[in-house]
Structures are given as structure tokens and as C-alpha cells.
mmCIF file of C-alpha atoms in Angstrom:
data_model
loop_
_atom_site.group_PDB
_atom_site.id
_atom_site.type_symbol
_atom_site.label_atom_id
_atom_site.label_comp_id
_atom_site.label_asym_id
_atom_site.label_seq_id
_atom_site.Cartn_x
_atom_site.Cartn_y
_atom_site.Cartn_z
ATOM 1 C CA MET A 1 19.005 43.570 21.566
ATOM 2 C CA SER A 2 19.311 40.198 20.443
ATOM 3 C CA ALA A 3 17.379 39.363 17.011
ATOM 4 C CA HIS A 4 15.996 36.144 18.731
ATOM 5 C CA THR A 5 14.099 38.529 21.255
ATOM 6 C CA ASN A 6 11.379 38.922 18.433
ATOM 7 C CA ASP A 7 11.091 35.325 17.338
ATOM 8 C CA VAL A 8 7.710 33.721 18.163
ATOM 9 C CA VAL A 9 8.051 30.869 20.407
ATOM 10 C CA VAL A 10 5.815 28.031 21.857
ATOM 11 C CA THR A 11 5.675 28.221 25.605
ATOM 12 C CA GLY A 12 2.605 26.083 26.267
ATOM 13 C CA LEU A 13 1.392 22.701 25.040
ATOM 14 C CA GLY A 14 -1.987 20.994 25.653
ATOM 15 C CA ALA A 15 -3.524 18.130 24.258
ATOM 16 C CA THR A 16 -6.235 15.223 24.523
ATOM 17 C CA THR A 17 -5.976 12.562 21.813
ATOM 18 C CA PRO A 18 -6.559 8.829 21.215
ATOM 19 C CA LEU A 19 -3.170 8.159 22.588
ATOM 20 C CA GLY A 20 -3.686 10.097 26.026
ATOM 21 C CA GLY A 21 -5.378 12.848 28.035
ATOM 22 C CA ASP A 22 -2.494 15.214 27.901
ATOM 23 C CA VAL A 23 0.729 16.027 26.155
ATOM 24 C CA ALA A 24 3.031 13.658 27.903
ATOM 25 C CA SER A 25 0.995 10.686 27.415
ATOM 26 C CA THR A 26 0.200 11.501 23.709
ATOM 27 C CA TRP A 27 3.838 12.016 23.101
ATOM 28 C CA SER A 28 5.084 8.844 24.935
ATOM 29 C CA GLY A 29 2.399 7.170 22.953
ATOM 30 C CA MET A 30 3.983 8.247 19.538
ATOM 31 C CA LEU A 31 7.373 7.387 20.479
ATOM 32 C CA ALA A 32 6.366 3.863 21.608
ATOM 33 C CA GLY A 33 4.359 3.316 18.357
ATOM 34 C CA ARG A 34 1.117 2.720 20.177
ATOM 35 C CA SER A 35 -2.196 2.824 18.416
ATOM 36 C CA GLY A 36 -5.215 4.745 19.611
ATOM 37 C CA ILE A 37 -7.486 3.104 17.135
ATOM 38 C CA SER A 38 -9.999 0.569 18.128
ATOM 39 C CA ALA A 39 -13.445 -1.055 17.211
ATOM 40 C CA ILE A 40 -16.641 0.645 17.546
ATOM 41 C CA GLU A 41 -18.717 -1.771 19.603
ATOM 42 C CA GLU A 42 -21.956 0.294 19.820
ATOM 43 C CA GLU A 43 -25.093 -0.894 18.251
ATOM 44 C CA TRP A 44 -25.411 2.181 16.072
ATOM 45 C CA ALA A 45 -22.272 1.045 14.135
ATOM 46 C CA ALA A 46 -23.700 -2.453 13.372
ATOM 47 C CA GLY A 47 -24.982 -1.706 9.878
ATOM 48 C CA LEU A 48 -22.107 0.598 8.714
ATOM 49 C CA PRO A 49 -19.287 -0.513 6.551
ATOM 50 C CA VAL A 50 -16.842 1.206 8.758
ATOM 51 C CA LYS A 51 -16.606 0.171 12.473
ATOM 52 C CA ILE A 52 -13.424 1.884 13.714
ATOM 53 C CA ALA A 53 -12.153 4.952 14.872
ATOM 54 C CA GLY A 54 -9.510 6.745 17.007
ATOM 55 C CA ARG A 55 -11.357 7.595 20.181
ATOM 56 C CA LEU A 56 -10.248 9.811 23.131
ATOM 57 C CA LYS A 57 -8.214 8.061 25.583
ATOM 58 C CA THR A 58 -9.674 10.235 28.499
ATOM 59 C CA GLU A 59 -13.342 11.419 28.493
ATOM 60 C CA PRO A 60 -13.601 15.292 28.921
ATOM 61 C CA THR A 61 -16.432 14.798 31.238
ATOM 62 C CA GLU A 62 -13.891 13.221 33.781
ATOM 63 C CA VAL A 63 -11.981 16.398 33.802
ATOM 64 C CA LEU A 64 -14.627 19.281 33.505
ATOM 65 C CA GLU A 65 -16.996 20.452 35.938
ATOM 66 C CA ARG A 66 -20.341 18.465 35.223
ATOM 67 C CA VAL A 67 -22.796 21.393 34.745
ATOM 68 C CA GLN A 68 -20.396 23.238 32.448
ATOM 69 C CA ALA A 69 -19.722 20.050 30.314
ATOM 70 C CA ARG A 70 -23.346 19.461 29.791
ATOM 71 C CA ARG A 71 -23.635 22.923 28.178
ATOM 72 C CA MET A 72 -20.830 22.242 25.698
ATOM 73 C CA ASP A 73 -20.479 20.048 22.725
ATOM 74 C CA ARG A 74 -17.653 17.594 22.908
ATOM 75 C CA CYS A 75 -15.547 19.577 20.469
ATOM 76 C CA GLU A 76 -15.850 22.464 22.793
ATOM 77 C CA GLN A 77 -15.044 20.366 25.996
ATOM 78 C CA ILE A 78 -11.757 19.032 24.579
ATOM 79 C CA ALA A 79 -10.621 22.313 23.361
ATOM 80 C CA LEU A 80 -10.984 23.647 26.721
ATOM 81 C CA VAL A 81 -9.170 20.809 28.406
ATOM 82 C CA ALA A 82 -6.298 21.136 25.845
ATOM 83 C CA ALA A 83 -6.188 25.042 26.259
ATOM 84 C CA ARG A 84 -6.127 24.866 30.080
ATOM 85 C CA GLU A 85 -3.210 22.309 30.040
ATOM 86 C CA ALA A 86 -1.399 24.549 27.558
ATOM 87 C CA TRP A 87 -2.073 27.697 29.598
ATOM 88 C CA ALA A 88 -0.659 26.013 32.655
ATOM 89 C CA ASP A 89 2.291 24.846 30.722
ATOM 90 C CA ALA A 90 3.103 28.195 29.697
ATOM 91 C CA GLY A 91 2.934 29.399 33.255
ATOM 92 C CA ARG A 92 -0.238 31.472 32.944
ATOM 93 C CA PRO A 93 1.378 34.616 31.371
ATOM 94 C CA ASP A 94 0.437 37.838 33.007
ATOM 95 C CA VAL A 95 -0.855 39.512 29.873
ATOM 96 C CA ASP A 96 -3.218 42.327 29.281
ATOM 97 C CA PRO A 97 -6.685 40.517 28.408
ATOM 98 C CA GLU A 98 -6.892 42.880 25.227
ATOM 99 C CA ARG A 99 -3.395 41.827 24.083
ATOM 100 C CA LEU A 100 -4.588 38.204 24.412
ATOM 101 C CA ALA A 101 -6.091 36.290 21.421
ATOM 102 C CA VAL A 102 -7.651 32.848 20.878
ATOM 103 C CA VAL A 103 -7.601 31.014 17.566
ATOM 104 C CA ILE A 104 -9.263 27.622 17.550
ATOM 105 C CA GLY A 105 -9.898 25.742 14.184
ATOM 106 C CA THR A 106 -12.317 23.006 13.473
ATOM 107 C CA ALA A 107 -13.653 21.296 10.410
ATOM 108 C CA THR A 108 -17.266 20.433 11.701
ATOM 109 C CA GLY A 109 -17.871 22.347 14.908
ATOM 110 C CA GLY A 110 -20.667 20.894 16.947
ATOM 111 C CA ALA A 111 -21.534 18.235 14.536
ATOM 112 C CA LEU A 112 -22.574 15.879 17.421
ATOM 113 C CA THR A 113 -24.836 18.384 18.925
ATOM 114 C CA MET A 114 -26.439 19.089 15.539
ATOM 115 C CA LEU A 115 -27.036 15.634 14.668
ATOM 116 C CA GLY A 116 -28.194 14.473 18.299
ATOM 117 C CA GLN A 117 -30.593 17.327 18.676
ATOM 118 C CA ASP A 118 -32.069 16.737 15.245
ATOM 119 C CA ASP A 119 -32.836 13.304 16.278
ATOM 120 C CA VAL A 120 -34.422 14.586 19.438
ATOM 121 C CA LEU A 121 -36.543 16.978 17.420
ATOM 122 C CA GLU A 122 -37.648 14.272 15.111
ATOM 123 C CA THR A 123 -38.477 11.706 17.755
ATOM 124 C CA SER A 124 -39.630 13.665 20.824
ATOM 125 C CA GLY A 125 -40.609 17.183 19.445
ATOM 126 C CA VAL A 126 -39.482 20.768 19.749
ATOM 127 C CA ARG A 127 -40.031 21.148 23.666
ATOM 128 C CA ARG A 128 -37.303 18.439 24.211
ATOM 129 C CA VAL A 129 -34.609 20.358 22.062
ATOM 130 C CA SER A 130 -31.806 21.709 24.413
ATOM 131 C CA PRO A 131 -31.792 25.380 25.002
ATOM 132 C CA HIS A 132 -28.029 25.256 24.792
ATOM 133 C CA THR A 133 -28.160 23.649 21.248
ATOM 134 C CA VAL A 134 -27.207 26.809 18.995
ATOM 135 C CA PRO A 135 -23.919 27.619 21.297
ATOM 136 C CA MET A 136 -23.120 24.037 21.417
ATOM 137 C CA LEU A 137 -23.301 23.387 17.518
ATOM 138 C CA MET A 138 -21.699 26.635 16.261
ATOM 139 C CA ALA A 139 -18.153 26.365 14.939
ATOM 140 C CA ASN A 140 -16.879 29.250 16.882
ATOM 141 C CA GLY A 141 -17.931 27.656 20.135
ATOM 142 C CA PRO A 142 -14.525 26.186 21.007
ATOM 143 C CA ALA A 143 -12.769 29.493 20.491
ATOM 144 C CA ALA A 144 -15.594 31.419 22.364
ATOM 145 C CA TRP A 145 -15.285 29.099 25.489
ATOM 146 C CA VAL A 146 -11.493 29.218 25.531
ATOM 147 C CA SER A 147 -11.581 33.004 25.395
ATOM 148 C CA ILE A 148 -14.071 33.156 28.157
ATOM 149 C CA ASP A 149 -12.246 30.833 30.326
ATOM 150 C CA LEU A 150 -8.930 32.668 29.844
ATOM 151 C CA GLY A 151 -10.410 36.156 29.916
ATOM 152 C CA ALA A 152 -8.946 36.686 26.322
ATOM 153 C CA ARG A 153 -10.529 40.132 24.658
ATOM 154 C CA GLY A 154 -7.881 40.320 21.829
ATOM 155 C CA GLY A 155 -10.156 38.394 19.592
ATOM 156 C CA ALA A 156 -11.554 34.878 19.434
ATOM 157 C CA HIS A 157 -11.155 33.481 15.882
ATOM 158 C CA THR A 158 -12.237 30.147 14.068
ATOM 159 C CA PRO A 159 -10.539 28.947 10.892
ATOM 160 C CA VAL A 160 -12.902 26.413 9.172
ATOM 161 C CA SER A 161 -10.646 24.964 6.484
ATOM 162 C CA ALA A 162 -11.341 21.253 6.759
ATOM 163 C CA CYS A 163 -8.330 19.363 7.913
ATOM 164 C CA ALA A 164 -5.988 22.349 7.539
ATOM 165 C CA SER A 165 -7.952 24.231 10.276
ATOM 166 C CA GLY A 166 -5.686 23.706 13.152
ATOM 167 C CA ALA A 167 -2.485 24.494 11.200
ATOM 168 C CA GLU A 168 -4.237 27.528 9.820
ATOM 169 C CA ALA A 169 -5.161 28.565 13.438
ATOM 170 C CA ILE A 170 -1.490 28.355 14.420
ATOM 171 C CA ALA A 171 -0.544 30.288 11.394
ATOM 172 C CA MET A 172 -2.948 32.848 12.134
ATOM 173 C CA GLY A 173 -1.566 33.144 15.641
ATOM 174 C CA LEU A 174 1.846 33.718 14.221
ATOM 175 C CA ASP A 175 0.506 36.656 12.127
ATOM 176 C CA LEU A 176 -1.271 38.121 15.086
ATOM 177 C CA ILE A 177 1.786 38.443 17.019
ATOM 178 C CA ARG A 178 4.006 39.545 13.898
ATOM 179 C CA LEU A 179 1.569 42.288 13.062
ATOM 180 C CA GLY A 180 1.516 43.497 16.722
ATOM 181 C CA ARG A 181 -2.107 42.748 17.159
ATOM 182 C CA ALA A 182 -1.520 40.454 20.198
ATOM 183 C CA ASP A 183 1.265 39.604 22.509
ATOM 184 C CA VAL A 184 0.047 36.142 23.578
ATOM 185 C CA VAL A 185 -2.121 33.905 21.243
ATOM 186 C CA VAL A 186 -3.579 30.588 22.423
ATOM 187 C CA ALA A 187 -4.146 28.540 19.163
ATOM 188 C CA GLY A 188 -4.659 25.119 17.988
ATOM 189 C CA GLY A 189 -7.594 22.701 16.634
ATOM 190 C CA THR A 190 -10.351 20.475 17.923
ATOM 191 C CA GLU A 191 -12.753 17.837 16.433
ATOM 192 C CA ALA A 192 -15.197 15.318 17.573
ATOM 193 C CA CYS A 193 -17.392 13.970 15.085
ATOM 194 C CA ILE A 194 -17.456 10.341 15.455
ATOM 195 C CA HIS A 195 -21.061 9.470 14.365
ATOM 196 C CA PRO A 196 -22.934 7.290 11.975
ATOM 197 C CA LEU A 197 -23.386 10.115 9.248
ATOM 198 C CA PRO A 198 -19.673 11.032 8.892
ATOM 199 C CA LEU A 199 -18.660 7.427 9.029
ATOM 200 C CA ALA A 200 -21.216 6.547 6.220
ATOM 201 C CA GLY A 201 -20.366 9.639 4.180
ATOM 202 C CA PHE A 202 -16.674 8.882 4.042
ATOM 203 C CA ALA A 203 -17.293 5.160 3.383
ATOM 204 C CA GLN A 204 -19.431 6.156 0.537
ATOM 205 C CA ALA A 205 -16.691 8.285 -0.826
ATOM 206 C CA LYS A 206 -14.281 5.407 -0.585
ATOM 207 C CA ALA A 207 -12.025 7.542 1.761
ATOM 208 C CA HIS A 208 -12.179 5.675 4.900
ATOM 209 C CA SER A 209 -10.419 2.389 5.625
ATOM 210 C CA THR A 210 -12.749 -0.654 6.083
ATOM 211 C CA ARG A 211 -10.186 -2.973 7.716
ATOM 212 C CA ASN A 212 -12.660 -3.476 10.563
ATOM 213 C CA ASP A 213 -10.918 -6.822 11.557
ATOM 214 C CA ALA A 214 -7.570 -5.066 12.189
ATOM 215 C CA PRO A 215 -8.357 -1.741 13.719
ATOM 216 C CA GLN A 216 -4.820 -0.883 14.890
ATOM 217 C CA GLN A 217 -3.280 -1.710 11.283
ATOM 218 C CA ALA A 218 -5.940 0.075 9.488
ATOM 219 C CA SER A 219 -4.096 3.544 9.077
ATOM 220 C CA ARG A 220 -1.005 2.937 7.076
ATOM 221 C CA PRO A 221 0.391 6.073 5.467
ATOM 222 C CA PHE A 222 2.644 5.522 2.467
ATOM 223 C CA ASP A 223 2.284 1.591 2.566
ATOM 224 C CA THR A 224 1.304 -0.169 -0.592
ATOM 225 C CA ASP A 225 -1.695 -1.782 1.154
ATOM 226 C CA ARG A 226 -3.275 1.413 2.537
ATOM 227 C CA ASP A 227 -7.108 1.896 1.881
ATOM 228 C CA GLY A 228 -8.105 5.078 3.269
ATOM 229 C CA PHE A 229 -7.885 7.159 6.555
ATOM 230 C CA VAL A 230 -9.374 6.340 9.989
ATOM 231 C CA ILE A 231 -11.475 8.888 11.750
ATOM 232 C CA GLY A 232 -10.297 10.193 14.992
ATOM 233 C CA GLU A 233 -11.111 12.912 17.733
ATOM 234 C CA GLY A 234 -9.031 15.018 19.783
ATOM 235 C CA ALA A 235 -7.698 18.702 20.552
ATOM 236 C CA VAL A 236 -4.225 20.186 20.732
ATOM 237 C CA VAL A 237 -3.603 23.670 21.729
ATOM 238 C CA VAL A 238 -0.339 25.802 21.966
ATOM 239 C CA VAL A 239 0.483 29.041 23.510
ATOM 240 C CA LEU A 240 2.560 31.513 21.195
ATOM 241 C CA GLU A 241 4.425 34.695 22.312
ATOM 242 C CA ARG A 242 7.710 36.680 21.672
ATOM 243 C CA ALA A 243 10.836 35.047 22.755
ATOM 244 C CA GLY A 244 11.957 38.234 24.683
ATOM 245 C CA SER A 245 8.513 38.305 26.950
ATOM 246 C CA ALA A 246 8.822 34.647 27.440
ATOM 247 C CA ALA A 247 12.450 35.014 28.630
ATOM 248 C CA SER A 248 11.538 38.165 30.804
ATOM 249 C CA ARG A 249 9.214 35.975 32.698
ATOM 250 C CA GLY A 250 11.540 32.922 33.001
ATOM 251 C CA ALA A 251 9.260 30.767 30.765
ATOM 252 C CA ARG A 252 10.463 27.834 28.852
ATOM 253 C CA ALA A 253 10.178 27.866 25.272
ATOM 254 C CA HIS A 254 9.623 24.576 23.713
ATOM 255 C CA ALA A 255 10.243 25.495 20.024
ATOM 256 C CA THR A 256 10.245 28.477 17.611
ATOM 257 C CA LEU A 257 7.360 29.011 15.176
ATOM 258 C CA ALA A 258 9.765 30.110 12.442
ATOM 259 C CA GLY A 259 7.321 30.501 9.522
ATOM 260 C CA ALA A 260 4.060 29.432 8.000
ATOM 261 C CA GLY A 261 2.584 29.205 4.470
ATOM 262 C CA VAL A 262 -1.089 29.046 3.741
ATOM 263 C CA THR A 263 -2.450 28.510 0.175
ATOM 264 C CA SER A 264 -5.467 27.351 -1.717
ATOM 265 C CA ASP A 265 -5.622 25.010 -4.851
ATOM 266 C CA ALA A 266 -8.847 26.556 -6.570
ATOM 267 C CA HIS A 267 -8.803 23.156 -8.467
ATOM 268 C CA HIS A 268 -11.198 20.581 -6.981
ATOM 269 C CA ILE A 269 -13.514 20.229 -4.139
ATOM 270 C CA THR A 270 -12.016 17.029 -2.835
ATOM 271 C CA ALA A 271 -8.927 16.151 -4.924
ATOM 272 C CA ALA A 272 -5.591 17.813 -3.895
ATOM 273 C CA HIS A 273 -3.153 19.556 -6.349
ATOM 274 C CA PRO A 274 0.472 19.201 -5.714
ATOM 275 C CA GLU A 275 1.069 22.922 -6.758
ATOM 276 C CA GLY A 276 -0.886 24.338 -4.088
ATOM 277 C CA GLN A 277 0.915 22.037 -1.564
ATOM 278 C CA VAL A 278 4.282 23.013 -2.893
ATOM 279 C CA ARG A 279 3.508 26.703 -2.552
ATOM 280 C CA ALA A 280 2.625 26.343 1.060
ATOM 281 C CA MET A 281 5.721 24.556 1.886
ATOM 282 C CA ARG A 282 7.836 27.128 0.040
ATOM 283 C CA LEU A 283 6.009 29.985 1.508
ATOM 284 C CA ALA A 284 6.503 28.514 4.908
ATOM 285 C CA VAL A 285 10.334 27.922 4.501
ATOM 286 C CA THR A 286 10.911 31.477 2.896
ATOM 287 C CA SER A 287 9.067 33.209 5.955
ATOM 288 C CA ALA A 288 11.198 31.215 8.120
ATOM 289 C CA GLY A 289 14.342 32.663 6.198
ATOM 290 C CA LEU A 290 15.533 29.228 5.525
ATOM 291 C CA ASP A 291 16.692 27.259 2.578
ATOM 292 C CA PRO A 292 14.722 23.947 1.716
ATOM 293 C CA LEU A 293 18.077 21.916 2.527
ATOM 294 C CA ALA A 294 17.798 23.239 6.125
ATOM 295 C CA VAL A 295 14.654 21.387 6.739
ATOM 296 C CA GLU A 296 15.833 18.067 8.035
ATOM 297 C CA HIS A 297 12.152 16.649 9.186
ATOM 298 C CA VAL A 298 8.757 16.795 7.542
ATOM 299 C CA HIS A 299 5.731 15.619 9.490
ATOM 300 C CA ALA A 300 3.472 14.657 6.475
ATOM 301 C CA HIS A 301 -0.318 15.045 6.464
ATOM 302 C CA ALA A 302 -0.252 11.677 5.050
ATOM 303 C CA THR A 303 -3.731 10.407 5.835
ATOM 304 C CA SER A 304 -3.322 6.804 4.290
ATOM 305 C CA THR A 305 -5.441 7.392 1.206
ATOM 306 C CA PRO A 306 -4.170 5.850 -2.019
ATOM 307 C CA LYS A 307 -3.893 9.046 -3.994
ATOM 308 C CA GLY A 308 -3.428 11.704 -1.280
ATOM 309 C CA ASP A 309 -0.279 10.225 -0.133
ATOM 310 C CA LEU A 310 1.353 10.110 -3.371
ATOM 311 C CA VAL A 311 0.354 13.654 -4.173
ATOM 312 C CA GLU A 312 1.919 14.856 -0.835
ATOM 313 C CA ALA A 313 4.990 12.659 -1.381
ATOM 314 C CA GLU A 314 5.367 14.476 -4.963
ATOM 315 C CA SER A 315 4.873 17.805 -3.458
ATOM 316 C CA ILE A 316 7.621 17.197 -0.693
ATOM 317 C CA THR A 317 9.881 16.015 -3.074
ATOM 318 C CA GLU A 318 9.667 19.012 -5.275
ATOM 319 C CA ALA A 319 9.306 21.751 -2.463
ATOM 320 C CA ILE A 320 11.901 20.367 -0.098
ATOM 321 C CA GLY A 321 13.709 17.587 -1.553
ATOM 322 C CA THR A 322 14.247 13.710 -0.704
ATOM 323 C CA HIS A 323 16.667 14.427 2.188
ATOM 324 C CA PRO A 324 14.200 15.154 5.163
ATOM 325 C CA ALA A 325 13.280 12.288 7.663
ATOM 326 C CA VAL A 326 9.521 11.952 7.110
ATOM 327 C CA THR A 327 7.142 10.561 9.493
ATOM 328 C CA ALA A 328 3.219 10.225 9.531
ATOM 329 C CA THR A 329 1.719 9.968 13.067
ATOM 330 C CA LYS A 330 -1.902 9.409 11.879
ATOM 331 C CA SER A 331 -0.820 5.829 11.711
ATOM 332 C CA MET A 332 -1.378 5.871 15.459
ATOM 333 C CA THR A 333 -3.889 8.476 16.070
ATOM 334 C CA GLY A 334 -6.009 8.473 13.070
ATOM 335 C CA HIS A 335 -7.158 11.548 11.316
ATOM 336 C CA LEU A 336 -8.317 14.436 13.613
ATOM 337 C CA PHE A 337 -9.519 16.461 10.850
ATOM 338 C CA GLY A 338 -9.831 20.068 12.246
ATOM 339 C CA ALA A 339 -7.191 19.066 14.849
ATOM 340 C CA ALA A 340 -4.860 17.353 12.426
ATOM 341 C CA GLY A 341 -2.799 20.347 11.771
ATOM 342 C CA ALA A 342 -2.446 20.941 15.699
ATOM 343 C CA ILE A 343 -1.666 17.455 16.634
ATOM 344 C CA GLY A 344 0.955 17.568 13.548
ATOM 345 C CA ALA A 345 2.343 20.681 15.104
ATOM 346 C CA LEU A 346 2.692 19.111 18.493
ATOM 347 C CA ALA A 347 4.583 16.168 17.215
ATOM 348 C CA THR A 348 6.939 18.495 15.184
ATOM 349 C CA ILE A 349 7.517 20.769 18.020
ATOM 350 C CA LEU A 350 8.441 17.943 20.269
ATOM 351 C CA ALA A 351 10.680 16.309 17.831
ATOM 352 C CA VAL A 352 12.666 19.566 17.500
ATOM 353 C CA ARG A 353 12.640 19.916 21.271
ATOM 354 C CA ASP A 354 13.663 16.393 22.195
ATOM 355 C CA GLY A 355 15.839 15.463 18.980
ATOM 356 C CA VAL A 356 13.655 12.434 18.195
ATOM 357 C CA ILE A 357 11.146 11.572 15.341
ATOM 358 C CA PRO A 358 8.289 9.179 15.955
ATOM 359 C CA ALA A 359 8.227 6.283 13.615
ATOM 360 C CA THR A 360 5.448 5.657 10.972
ATOM 361 C CA GLN A 361 3.552 2.623 12.109
ATOM 362 C CA ASN A 362 2.060 -0.121 9.785
ATOM 363 C CA LEU A 363 4.597 0.743 7.059
ATOM 364 C CA ASP A 364 5.304 -3.024 6.028
ATOM 365 C CA THR A 365 6.318 -2.018 2.389
ATOM 366 C CA LEU A 366 6.884 1.573 1.186
ATOM 367 C CA ASP A 367 4.844 2.379 -1.974
ATOM 368 C CA PRO A 368 7.613 2.290 -4.715
ATOM 369 C CA GLU A 369 6.326 5.731 -5.949
ATOM 370 C CA VAL A 370 7.232 7.396 -2.770
ATOM 371 C CA LYS A 371 10.886 8.723 -3.000
ATOM 372 C CA LEU A 372 11.168 9.805 0.618
ATOM 373 C CA ASP A 373 13.184 8.699 3.587
ATOM 374 C CA VAL A 374 10.128 7.693 5.723
ATOM 375 C CA VAL A 375 10.909 6.917 9.289
ATOM 376 C CA ALA A 376 9.638 3.482 10.092
ATOM 377 C CA GLY A 377 10.235 0.921 12.743
ATOM 378 C CA GLN A 378 11.824 2.603 15.602
ATOM 379 C CA PRO A 379 12.026 6.484 16.415
ATOM 380 C CA ARG A 380 14.924 8.351 14.715
ATOM 381 C CA HIS A 381 17.233 10.284 17.277
ATOM 382 C CA GLY A 382 19.398 13.415 16.318
ATOM 383 C CA ARG A 383 19.188 17.080 16.761
ATOM 384 C CA LEU A 384 17.045 18.859 14.171
ATOM 385 C CA THR A 385 17.541 22.416 12.880
ATOM 386 C CA ALA A 386 14.517 22.831 11.318
ATOM 387 C CA ALA A 387 11.219 20.859 10.853
ATOM 388 C CA LEU A 388 8.142 21.100 8.680
ATOM 389 C CA THR A 389 4.570 19.845 9.164
ATOM 390 C CA ASN A 390 1.953 19.758 6.385
ATOM 391 C CA SER A 391 -2.038 19.956 6.757
ATOM 392 C CA PHE A 392 -4.297 19.865 3.734
ATOM 393 C CA GLY A 393 -8.130 19.709 3.459
ATOM 394 C CA PHE A 394 -10.930 19.157 1.199
ATOM 395 C CA GLY A 395 -11.729 22.401 -0.717
ATOM 396 C CA GLY A 396 -7.970 22.866 -1.616
ATOM 397 C CA HIS A 397 -6.762 24.229 1.682
ATOM 398 C CA ASN A 398 -3.119 23.895 2.390
ATOM 399 C CA ALA A 399 -1.059 24.976 5.525
ATOM 400 C CA SER A 400 2.641 24.333 6.381
ATOM 401 C CA LEU A 401 4.354 25.266 9.582
ATOM 402 C CA VAL A 402 8.141 25.514 10.243
ATOM 403 C CA PHE A 403 9.487 25.017 13.716
ATOM 404 C CA THR A 404 13.017 25.276 14.651
ATOM 405 C CA PRO A 405 15.013 25.153 18.092
ATOM 406 C CA ALA A 406 14.084 27.655 20.800
ATOM 407 C CA PRO A 407 16.528 30.538 21.137
#
């Protein structure tokens, strides 16, 4: 039996993002360098210092059945949309329900429901509060809805690790299969929290860009003129299974999930520490059985904050080296928080599959402290033997994933 039979491969991809309502439109948007960031025109943003966001290109209510959608928070809706696309892309594997697991990460869960229903309570009283409030606001809601929709009885899990949540979910999916606890795992991340309170909070923390007059140029990772991230919303889901089972049913594998590394800084609630990031990358490369020199591409977390981008650049240099081609797609989508690691995984999987790395946008002048080969201008073409994607979150959460070509 070939050693490749036990590799864990990605057979399904699903997405709904600021660049498109599915994987194909999201990927074509990245390769074309399109921006999904726009001005917030609603009245509620009038008094805010931040008036820009990366909003969904396609409304989930246009895809889901109306009655069902009304009983779900926006983050649950989009997780289900992405999961259904991924499941269909995987060919709807015929798997024992007790061997099918779901892992969907999120940073804030049903924040829109919680904040919205609190407003209802304050203004209209308890009788106007929706009876669906609790299942709509709970962070495990997206994983629960996906498990119900697919009939998955092998566990429905919810990593809540700030902006590393989506990547941690995929790492957990890898572990579940490697440990023999599941045969197929549907994993990813979801986030929908574009609301006055998060925008105000990030603005007060000086973490969000205030380039309101130029939304599409606001997110500029590694650029000398960066001034913070841009909030975004979206969901990305992948289907994981062993290469042998995928081959036996004639399913296409997009890429191999070769390794993962998850660490915590134990340092500061918001300030990242390079040591934790370095360990996550090294663990991911080691678990993939690779040498750092084999990693030819890094999809950086790179949120476009002045300090965060420099810490990551330093970490990549120490853990991997300066040889990989680096990109940062948040320049186009904004920062999807709990879904950031999942969309980073999507971009990395497709880069490995198609042999093309999307260019970082808005990189007019590379910060001289960044000693990396950052792809800018046009996408870079060429076969990749291994690629790594990073996700880091408040609280000191670090997650790195390594993808290689499908066997």
C-alpha cells in the first residue's frame, strides 16, 4: 500500500466572502487583485471614526430557504452556505454519520444577534425578544447547524481562538482523522460582526484603519503607510479525508494537508510574541515531515497593523527563512477574524493546486524592516512543493498549516 494512502487531503472547498459568493469567484477576485472593501453608507455609521468594511458579495438570504434563514444568525447562515458548497465539491461522501465530524471556528459567534436582541429588549421589552435568540447567539451554532444539515454525528466542535479560530478548526480536523476518531471532517471558520460596537472598539484600540476616504486602499499589509486592519465578514469550509478513501471513490483532491502547529504565547492579551509564532510554524513544518527550505510560499496573517506585521515578518524569517514567496490577501478581503485562518487556508490550497500566488495589494512601499520576498503587483506563477499559512489572534493564539500537492 502506498504511503500516500494515509495522507489527509482536501476534497471539498466552500466559501462566501467579500470577493464572491463561492470559491471560484473568491479565487478569481484574489488573482485579479480586486478589493471587497467598501464604504459603510448606513446611518448607524455616521458618528463612527471607522466607516469601511469588507462585506459579503452575496447575501446568504438569497441562497438559503427563508424560514430557516430567519432562525439563524448571519454567521450561522454563511457557515451553512460554505459547508454546502464544500460538501457538494467533495462529491457528498458516503460516510457513516458516526464517522463524520464538523469543526467550525468563530471569534465572536452570533454577535449581531446578541447586540440586536439587546436593543430590542431595551427599546421594546421582553415580549419582543426572539425565542430563537439563544441558539442564534451561541458560538457553537454554526457547527451545530452544519452538523444537522449533513447528519454528522461524529462530533460538532467550535474552536474560539480569536483570529486563529478557522485555522485551529482545520488543524483539529487533521488531528481527528490522524487519531482515527473520524473518517471525514468538515472544517473551517465563519464570522459576521460588522456592527457599530466592534467598529468603535477596534477604533478606540487604534487597531482599525481610518482611511475612510479610500476604502479599497485601506488594508495595506507590509506597506510603510499601513494604519490598521479592515473588518470583514465571511465563511470558508473545507472537507478533509484520507487520500485512500478519496481515491477509492474517485474524488478529486485539491491538496494535501501535510501538517499543523498550534501554540499560545502566554505573554499578553493583545500584543503578539514572535516566539509563539515561530513555534507554531516550526511545529507545522515538522509535523509535515519537511525541512523549512522546502516551504516555498507563506500566506501571511499580515493584518496591516503597524506592529503586528513586523512581528510576523520577524517570525517568518526566523522559522522559515527569507526564501519563500509571501502574500497577504487581507489586502483584498479585509480581516475575517474567526474565518481568517480558513480563507488563508483556501488561498494556500489553491496556490498549491494551481501553481499561482495572488499578489498583495496596496503594497506601494515595502516596510524596510520587512526582509521578505512579498509578492506584489502581479500574481506569481510556478509549481509549489509546500506552502504554509499563518493565523494569529488576540490572547496569544497561533496556528500554522502546511499544504503540499495532492498525491
